[in-house]
Amino acid sequence: MTVVSVMTPNPACCTTATPLRDVARMMRDNDCGQIPVVDESQRPVGVVTDRDIAMRVVAEGRNSNEATAADAMSKPVRTVTTDTSLTDCVCLMEAEQVRRVPVVDAEGRLAGIVSIADLALAGKQEATAEVVREVSEPSSTRH
């Protein structure tokens, strides 16, 4: 089974120049906690999470009205390909302690995103529980 079987296809995305307020609205409108940041070729260059906004902009007292996705994004971005097995995807999520991972096609363009919620909705309770356990472990290298 590959990630394509559980991923959310064609996720909302932005560029580095997208105003951070627009990124936050995308999260609200799409009921998600991460927006991939892509280049002009639709290749992921980073991600913005709700935590990134809180920690890199709000907590630092930066002007959120002037901030862009580039000001808050995490990079480098960890991705999987459309032919990545679900098992390998789960292992990456555990190792990197991430709750979501962008999926790219053979050309490296954004094709989808896999989240813990996608695993749970697909009935992968054991994988979901393992990712949640690993992601929740304290780490000094958290993104």
Short mmCIF file of C-alpha atoms in Angstrom, two decimals:
data_model
loop_
_atom_site.label_atom_id
_atom_site.label_comp_id
_atom_site.label_asym_id
_atom_site.label_seq_id
_atom_site.Cartn_x
_atom_site.Cartn_y
_atom_site.Cartn_z
CA MET A 1 0.00 0.00 0.00
CA THR A 2 1.39 3.41 -0.99
CA VAL A 3 0.80 6.87 0.42
CA VAL A 4 -1.52 7.66 -2.51
CA SER A 5 -4.15 5.42 -0.88
CA VAL A 6 -4.43 7.71 2.17
CA MET A 7 -3.06 11.11 1.15
CA THR A 8 -5.11 14.24 0.70
CA PRO A 9 -4.55 15.13 -2.97
CA ASN A 10 -3.91 18.65 -4.25
CA PRO A 11 -3.47 20.35 -0.87
CA ALA A 12 -3.63 24.10 -0.46
CA CYS A 13 -0.16 25.57 -0.90
CA CYS A 14 1.57 28.94 -1.03
CA THR A 15 4.81 30.58 -2.14
CA THR A 16 7.48 32.18 0.01
CA ALA A 17 5.98 35.60 -0.81
CA THR A 18 2.44 34.71 0.30
CA PRO A 19 1.35 37.01 3.16
CA LEU A 20 1.28 35.05 6.42
CA ARG A 21 -2.28 36.20 7.06
CA ASP A 22 -3.31 34.44 3.81
CA VAL A 23 -1.48 31.30 4.92
CA ALA A 24 -3.39 31.34 8.22
CA ARG A 25 -6.66 31.79 6.31
CA MET A 26 -5.79 28.79 4.13
CA MET A 27 -5.33 26.73 7.30
CA ARG A 28 -8.70 27.89 8.60
CA ASP A 29 -10.54 27.42 5.31
CA ASN A 30 -9.03 23.98 4.68
CA ASP A 31 -9.18 22.84 8.33
CA CYS A 32 -5.50 21.94 8.38
CA GLY A 33 -2.41 22.78 10.40
CA GLN A 34 0.22 22.85 7.66
CA ILE A 35 0.54 24.59 4.31
CA PRO A 36 3.33 23.49 1.96
CA VAL A 37 5.44 26.29 0.48
CA VAL A 38 6.27 25.69 -3.19
CA ASP A 39 8.50 27.32 -5.79
CA GLU A 40 7.39 28.42 -9.26
CA SER A 41 7.60 24.79 -10.45
CA GLN A 42 5.30 23.58 -7.64
CA ARG A 43 8.18 21.85 -5.85
CA PRO A 44 8.05 22.05 -2.04
CA VAL A 45 10.71 24.29 -0.49
CA GLY A 46 9.29 24.36 3.05
CA VAL A 47 6.14 24.16 5.11
CA VAL A 48 4.31 26.56 7.39
CA THR A 49 2.56 25.06 10.40
CA ASP A 50 0.29 26.74 12.89
CA ARG A 51 3.11 26.23 15.41
CA ASP A 52 5.59 27.95 13.07
CA ILE A 53 3.35 31.01 12.97
CA ALA A 54 2.98 31.06 16.74
CA MET A 55 6.67 30.52 17.52
CA ARG A 56 8.47 32.38 14.72
CA VAL A 57 6.18 35.36 14.31
CA VAL A 58 3.75 35.87 17.20
CA ALA A 59 6.07 34.85 20.07
CA GLU A 60 8.88 36.94 18.60
CA GLY A 61 6.63 40.01 18.46
CA ARG A 62 7.03 40.36 14.70
CA ASN A 63 4.46 42.25 12.69
CA SER A 64 2.19 39.51 11.37
CA ASN A 65 0.58 41.96 8.94
CA GLU A 66 3.89 42.31 7.10
CA ALA A 67 5.18 38.74 7.50
CA THR A 68 5.27 36.26 4.63
CA ALA A 69 5.40 32.49 4.46
CA ALA A 70 9.19 32.75 4.18
CA ASP A 71 9.31 34.40 7.61
CA ALA A 72 7.64 31.45 9.34
CA MET A 73 8.36 28.37 7.25
CA SER A 74 10.29 25.32 8.35
CA LYS A 75 12.94 24.07 5.96
CA PRO A 76 14.28 21.91 4.55
CA VAL A 77 11.02 20.12 3.88
CA ARG A 78 10.83 16.37 4.30
CA THR A 79 8.79 14.71 1.55
CA VAL A 80 7.79 11.28 0.31
CA THR A 81 6.98 10.28 -3.26
CA THR A 82 3.70 8.93 -4.61
CA ASP A 83 5.22 5.45 -4.75
CA THR A 84 6.46 5.50 -1.12
CA SER A 85 4.99 2.69 0.94
CA LEU A 86 2.73 3.61 3.81
CA THR A 87 5.16 1.83 6.14
CA ASP A 88 8.10 3.95 4.94
CA CYS A 89 6.01 7.12 5.27
CA VAL A 90 5.10 6.24 8.86
CA CYS A 91 8.78 5.55 9.61
CA LEU A 92 9.75 8.98 8.23
CA MET A 93 7.04 10.71 10.26
CA GLU A 94 8.29 8.95 13.40
CA ALA A 95 11.97 9.62 12.73
CA GLU A 96 11.43 13.29 11.88
CA GLN A 97 8.75 13.74 14.57
CA VAL A 98 6.31 15.33 12.13
CA ARG A 99 2.53 15.03 12.02
CA ARG A 100 2.24 15.72 8.30
CA VAL A 101 4.42 15.07 5.26
CA PRO A 102 4.05 16.45 1.72
CA VAL A 103 3.86 13.93 -1.13
CA VAL A 104 5.60 14.71 -4.44
CA ASP A 105 5.25 13.17 -7.89
CA ALA A 106 8.08 11.76 -10.02
CA GLU A 107 9.07 15.31 -11.06
CA GLY A 108 9.19 16.53 -7.46
CA ARG A 109 5.97 18.58 -7.71
CA LEU A 110 3.51 18.69 -4.83
CA ALA A 111 0.88 15.97 -5.30
CA GLY A 112 -0.63 15.60 -1.84
CA ILE A 113 -0.07 15.48 1.88
CA VAL A 114 -0.29 12.67 4.44
CA SER A 115 -1.27 13.51 8.01
CA ILE A 116 -1.88 11.55 11.15
CA ALA A 117 -5.58 12.22 10.55
CA ASP A 118 -5.32 10.60 7.10
CA LEU A 119 -3.83 7.48 8.70
CA ALA A 120 -6.59 7.39 11.30
CA LEU A 121 -9.36 7.89 8.72
CA ALA A 122 -7.88 5.07 6.61
CA GLY A 123 -8.26 2.74 9.59
CA LYS A 124 -4.55 2.47 10.29
CA GLN A 125 -4.93 2.63 14.07
CA GLU A 126 -1.65 0.92 14.89
CA ALA A 127 0.36 3.19 12.57
CA THR A 128 -1.50 6.25 13.87
CA ALA A 129 -0.81 5.33 17.48
CA GLU A 130 2.88 4.75 16.75
CA VAL A 131 3.32 8.07 14.94
CA VAL A 132 1.51 9.96 17.71
CA ARG A 133 3.71 8.27 20.33
CA GLU A 134 6.94 9.08 18.45
CA VAL A 135 5.96 12.64 17.49
CA SER A 136 4.98 13.36 21.09
CA GLU A 137 8.38 12.36 22.48
CA PRO A 138 10.37 15.40 23.66
CA SER A 139 13.19 16.26 21.32
CA SER A 140 15.79 18.98 21.21
CA THR A 141 15.62 19.03 17.40
CA ARG A 142 11.88 19.67 17.01
CA HIS A 143 10.80 21.79 14.07
#
